[in-house]
CSV table of C-alpha atoms in Angstrom, one decimal:
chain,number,residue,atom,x,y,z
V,1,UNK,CA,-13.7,9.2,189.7
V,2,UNK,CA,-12.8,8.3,186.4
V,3,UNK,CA,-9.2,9.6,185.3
V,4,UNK,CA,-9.8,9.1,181.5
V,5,UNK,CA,-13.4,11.7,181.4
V,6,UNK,CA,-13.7,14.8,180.6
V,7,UNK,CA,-15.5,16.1,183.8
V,8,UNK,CA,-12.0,14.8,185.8
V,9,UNK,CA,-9.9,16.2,183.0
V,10,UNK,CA,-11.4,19.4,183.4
V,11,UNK,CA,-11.6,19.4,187.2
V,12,UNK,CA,-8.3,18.9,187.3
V,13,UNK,CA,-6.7,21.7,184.6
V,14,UNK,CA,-9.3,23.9,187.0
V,15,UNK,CA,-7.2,23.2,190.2
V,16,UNK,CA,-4.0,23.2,188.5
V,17,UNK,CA,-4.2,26.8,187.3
V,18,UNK,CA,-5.7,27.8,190.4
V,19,UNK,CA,-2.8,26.5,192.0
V,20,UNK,CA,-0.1,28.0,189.7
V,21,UNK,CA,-1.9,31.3,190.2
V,22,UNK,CA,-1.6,30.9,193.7
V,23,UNK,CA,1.7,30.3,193.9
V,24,UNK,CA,2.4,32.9,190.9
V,25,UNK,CA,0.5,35.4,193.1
V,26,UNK,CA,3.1,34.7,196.5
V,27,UNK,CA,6.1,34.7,194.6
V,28,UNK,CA,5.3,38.3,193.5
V,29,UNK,CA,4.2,39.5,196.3
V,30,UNK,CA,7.8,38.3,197.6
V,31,UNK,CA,9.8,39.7,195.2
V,32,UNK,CA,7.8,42.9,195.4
V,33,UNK,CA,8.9,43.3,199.2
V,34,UNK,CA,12.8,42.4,198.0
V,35,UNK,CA,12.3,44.9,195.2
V,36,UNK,CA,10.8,47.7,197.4
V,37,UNK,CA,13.9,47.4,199.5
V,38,UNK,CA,16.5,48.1,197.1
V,39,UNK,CA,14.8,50.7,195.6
V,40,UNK,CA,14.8,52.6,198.5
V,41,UNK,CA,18.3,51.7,199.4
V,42,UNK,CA,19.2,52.7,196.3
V,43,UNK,CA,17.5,56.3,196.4
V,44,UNK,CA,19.7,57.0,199.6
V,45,UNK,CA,22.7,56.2,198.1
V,46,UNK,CA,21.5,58.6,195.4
V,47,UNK,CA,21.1,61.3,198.4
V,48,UNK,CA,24.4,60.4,199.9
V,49,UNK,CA,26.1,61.0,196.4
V,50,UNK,CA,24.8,64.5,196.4
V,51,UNK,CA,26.4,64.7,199.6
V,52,UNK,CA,29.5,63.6,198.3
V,53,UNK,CA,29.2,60.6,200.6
V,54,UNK,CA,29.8,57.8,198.1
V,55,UNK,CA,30.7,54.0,197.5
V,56,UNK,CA,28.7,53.3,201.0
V,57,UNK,CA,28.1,49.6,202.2
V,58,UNK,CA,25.8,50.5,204.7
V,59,UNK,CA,23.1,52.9,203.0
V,60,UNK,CA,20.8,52.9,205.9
V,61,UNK,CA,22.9,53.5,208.2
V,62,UNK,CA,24.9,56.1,206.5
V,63,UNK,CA,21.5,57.6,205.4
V,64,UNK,CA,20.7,57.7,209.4
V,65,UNK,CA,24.3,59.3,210.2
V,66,UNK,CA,23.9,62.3,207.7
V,67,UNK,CA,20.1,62.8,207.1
V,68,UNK,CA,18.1,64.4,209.8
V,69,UNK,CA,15.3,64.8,208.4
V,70,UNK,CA,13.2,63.6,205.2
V,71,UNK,CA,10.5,67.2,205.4
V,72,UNK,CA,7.8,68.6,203.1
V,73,UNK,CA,7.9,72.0,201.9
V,74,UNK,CA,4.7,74.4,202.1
V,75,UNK,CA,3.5,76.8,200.1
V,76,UNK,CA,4.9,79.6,202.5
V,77,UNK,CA,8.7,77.8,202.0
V,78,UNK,CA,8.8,76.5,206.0
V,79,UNK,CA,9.4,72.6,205.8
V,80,UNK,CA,6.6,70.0,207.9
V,81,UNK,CA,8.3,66.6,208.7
V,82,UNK,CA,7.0,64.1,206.5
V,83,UNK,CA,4.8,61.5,208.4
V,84,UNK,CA,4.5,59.1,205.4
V,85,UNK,CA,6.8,56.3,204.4
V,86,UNK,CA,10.0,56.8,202.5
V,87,UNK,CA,9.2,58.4,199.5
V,88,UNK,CA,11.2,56.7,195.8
V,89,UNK,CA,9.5,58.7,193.2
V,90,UNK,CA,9.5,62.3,193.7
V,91,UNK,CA,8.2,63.0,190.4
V,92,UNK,CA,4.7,61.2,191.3
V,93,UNK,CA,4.4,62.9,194.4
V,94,UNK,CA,5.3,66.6,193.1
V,95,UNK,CA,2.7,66.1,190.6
V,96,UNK,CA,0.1,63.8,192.3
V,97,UNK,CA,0.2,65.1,195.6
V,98,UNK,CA,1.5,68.7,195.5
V,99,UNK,CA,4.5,67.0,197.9
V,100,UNK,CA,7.9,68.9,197.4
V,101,UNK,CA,10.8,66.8,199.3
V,102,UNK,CA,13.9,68.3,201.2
V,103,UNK,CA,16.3,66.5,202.8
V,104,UNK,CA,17.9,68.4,206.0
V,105,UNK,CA,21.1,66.8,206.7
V,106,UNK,CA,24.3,67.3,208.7
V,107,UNK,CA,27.6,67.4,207.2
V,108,UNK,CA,31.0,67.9,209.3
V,109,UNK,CA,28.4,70.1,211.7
V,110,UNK,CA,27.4,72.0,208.8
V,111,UNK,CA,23.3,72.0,207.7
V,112,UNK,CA,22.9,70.8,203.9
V,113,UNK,CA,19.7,70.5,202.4
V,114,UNK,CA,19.3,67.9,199.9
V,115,UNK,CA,16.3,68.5,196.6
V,116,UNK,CA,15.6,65.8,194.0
V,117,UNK,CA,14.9,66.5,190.3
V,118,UNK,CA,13.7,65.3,187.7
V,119,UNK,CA,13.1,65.1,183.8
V,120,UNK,CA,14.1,64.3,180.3
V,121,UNK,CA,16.9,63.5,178.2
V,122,UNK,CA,17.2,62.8,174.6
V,123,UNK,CA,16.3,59.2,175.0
V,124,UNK,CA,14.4,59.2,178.2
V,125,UNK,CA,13.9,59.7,181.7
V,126,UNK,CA,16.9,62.4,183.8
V,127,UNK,CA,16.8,62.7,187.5
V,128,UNK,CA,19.1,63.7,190.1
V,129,UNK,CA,19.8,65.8,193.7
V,130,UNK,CA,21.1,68.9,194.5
V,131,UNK,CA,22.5,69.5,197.7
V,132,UNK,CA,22.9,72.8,198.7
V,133,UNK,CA,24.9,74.4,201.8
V,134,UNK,CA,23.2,76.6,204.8
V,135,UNK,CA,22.7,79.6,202.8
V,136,UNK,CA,20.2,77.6,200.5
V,137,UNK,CA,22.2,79.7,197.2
V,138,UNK,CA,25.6,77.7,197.2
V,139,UNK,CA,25.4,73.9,195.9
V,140,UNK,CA,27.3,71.3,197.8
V,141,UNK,CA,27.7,68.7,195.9
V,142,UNK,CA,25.2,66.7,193.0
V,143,UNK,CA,24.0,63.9,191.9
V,144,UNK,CA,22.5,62.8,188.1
V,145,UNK,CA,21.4,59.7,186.8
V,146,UNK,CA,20.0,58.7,183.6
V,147,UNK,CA,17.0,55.8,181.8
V,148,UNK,CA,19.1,56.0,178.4
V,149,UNK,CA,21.3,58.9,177.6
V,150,UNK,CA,24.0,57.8,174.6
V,151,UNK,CA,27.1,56.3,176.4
V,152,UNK,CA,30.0,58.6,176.4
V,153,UNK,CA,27.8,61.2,175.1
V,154,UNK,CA,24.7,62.1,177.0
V,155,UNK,CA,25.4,59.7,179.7
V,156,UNK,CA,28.2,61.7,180.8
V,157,UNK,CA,25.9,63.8,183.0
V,158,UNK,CA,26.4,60.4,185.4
V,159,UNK,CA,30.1,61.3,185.5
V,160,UNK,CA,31.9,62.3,188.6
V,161,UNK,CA,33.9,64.8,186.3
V,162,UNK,CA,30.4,66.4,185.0
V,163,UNK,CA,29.0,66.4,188.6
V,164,UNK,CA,32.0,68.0,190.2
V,165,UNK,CA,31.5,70.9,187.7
V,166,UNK,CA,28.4,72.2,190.1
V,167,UNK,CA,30.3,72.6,193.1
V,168,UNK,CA,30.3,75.9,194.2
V,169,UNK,CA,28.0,77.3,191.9
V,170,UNK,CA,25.0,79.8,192.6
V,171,UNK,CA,21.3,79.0,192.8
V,172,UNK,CA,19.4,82.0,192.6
V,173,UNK,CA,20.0,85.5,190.9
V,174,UNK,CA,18.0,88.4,191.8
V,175,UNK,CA,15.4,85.8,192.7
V,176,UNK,CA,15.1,83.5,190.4
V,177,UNK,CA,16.9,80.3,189.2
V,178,UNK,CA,19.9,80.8,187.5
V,179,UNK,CA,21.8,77.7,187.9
V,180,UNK,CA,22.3,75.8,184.8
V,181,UNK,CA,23.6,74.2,182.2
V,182,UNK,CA,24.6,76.3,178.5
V,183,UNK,CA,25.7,74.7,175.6
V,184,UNK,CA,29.7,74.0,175.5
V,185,UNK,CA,31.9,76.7,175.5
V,186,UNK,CA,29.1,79.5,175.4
V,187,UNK,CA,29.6,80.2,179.4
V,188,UNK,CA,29.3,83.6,180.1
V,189,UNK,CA,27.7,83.3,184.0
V,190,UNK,CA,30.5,81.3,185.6
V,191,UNK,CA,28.9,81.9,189.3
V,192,UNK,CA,25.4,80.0,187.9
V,193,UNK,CA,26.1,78.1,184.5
V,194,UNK,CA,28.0,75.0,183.8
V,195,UNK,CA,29.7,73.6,180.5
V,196,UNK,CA,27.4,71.6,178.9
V,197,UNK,CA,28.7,68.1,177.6
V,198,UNK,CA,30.5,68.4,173.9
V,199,UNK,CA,28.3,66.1,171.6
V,200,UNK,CA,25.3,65.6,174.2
V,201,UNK,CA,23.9,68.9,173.9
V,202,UNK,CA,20.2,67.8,174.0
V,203,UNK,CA,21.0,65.9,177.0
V,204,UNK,CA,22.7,69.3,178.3
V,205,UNK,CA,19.4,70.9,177.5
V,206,UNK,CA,17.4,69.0,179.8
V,207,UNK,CA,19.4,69.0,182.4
V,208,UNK,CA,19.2,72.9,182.1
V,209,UNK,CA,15.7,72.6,181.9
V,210,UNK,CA,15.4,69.8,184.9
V,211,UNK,CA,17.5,71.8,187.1
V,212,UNK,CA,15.4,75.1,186.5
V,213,UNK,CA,11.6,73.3,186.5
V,214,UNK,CA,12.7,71.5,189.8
V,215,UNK,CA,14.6,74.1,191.9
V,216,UNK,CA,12.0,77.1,191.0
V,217,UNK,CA,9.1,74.6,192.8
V,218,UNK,CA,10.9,75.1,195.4
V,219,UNK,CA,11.6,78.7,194.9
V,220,UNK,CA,9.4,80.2,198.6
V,221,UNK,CA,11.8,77.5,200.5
V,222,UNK,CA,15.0,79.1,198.9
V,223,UNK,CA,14.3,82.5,199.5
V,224,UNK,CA,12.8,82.3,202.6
């Protein structure tokens, strides 16, 4: 064949981007796999935290140790173990699929349950857990992470010191969701609300507002 035509120069682009493609294609698909993997890892750590079980170098296996069981809740507030793969975006599936996660674990022989949330900050996207002791009405421990929130403003709700501020608070009053977050220094419910963060009050906002949204979905399961 004649290198110097146009019928070989165009053969020849034509395998070359077939080929690139190709090889485009596998690398993606790789990476993809890698990807998947530490998202999930990283969601259990994010479940661990809740649990106060942090700084972990073996998530799966810590995950194993202290979650029992990854369960759906139904509409009458039992729990169905979930059948599907590990779930990473619990947002999607609340909204999607009508699919409402909780996490029984095991704690120093005591049952916790585990809940994700989920919402929005000033800048973007707020999610988090709430782990809650036996009773279903007394939180554990918590967990919040942020897309964008303003460092040393907004951001702070990814604080330890913010976080900690949960512990011991009440879920549900006469009912209904009462854990939150007020703006700071208006506390007046100290068994339900929490201080929210001096200078990040919109942030503070939606975290009132994820925390309220979220835990009321699963409002049969906490009453039941």
């Amino acid at each position: 064949m004649n290198t110097n035509s146009n019928s070989y120069t165009i053969i020849y682009a034509s395998v070359m981007v077939i080929i690139v493609a190709f090889l485009l294609a596998f690398v993606s698909s790789s990476l993809k796999s890698t990807q998947d993997k530490n998202v999930q890892l990283d969601t259990k750590k994010q479940i661990l935290a809740a649990l106060n079980i942090k700084n972990v170098e073996d998530a799966d296996a810590e995950y194993q140790k202290y979650v029992k069981g990854d369960m759906l809740m139904n509409v009458d507030g039992t729990l169905t173990e979930n059948t599907g793969e590990f779930a990473t975006n619990y947002e999607k599936e609340a909204k999607e699929q009508q699919r409402l996660h909780v996490f029984v674990c095991e704690v120093d022989g005591q049952t916790k349950y585990v809940v994700p949330v989920y919402g929005a900050g000033l800048w973007g996207a707020i999610w988090g857990y709430v782990a809650l002791n036996e009773d279903k009405d007394t939180v554990y421990g918590t967990y919040f992470s942020h897309a964008s929130e303003t460092p040393g403003l907004g951001a702070e709700i990814a604080t330890e010191m913010f976080q900690q501020e949960f512990v011991g608070k009440k879920t549900l009053e006469n009912g209904s969701v009462a854990l939150g977050v007020v703006k700071h220094g208006k506390v007046e419910k100290a068994d339900y609300q929490v201080d929210g963060i001096s200078g990040g009050t919109i942030t503070s906002v939606g975290v009132d507002a994820m925390l309220k949204t979220c835990l009321n979905s699963y409002l049969s399961f906490l009453t039941k």
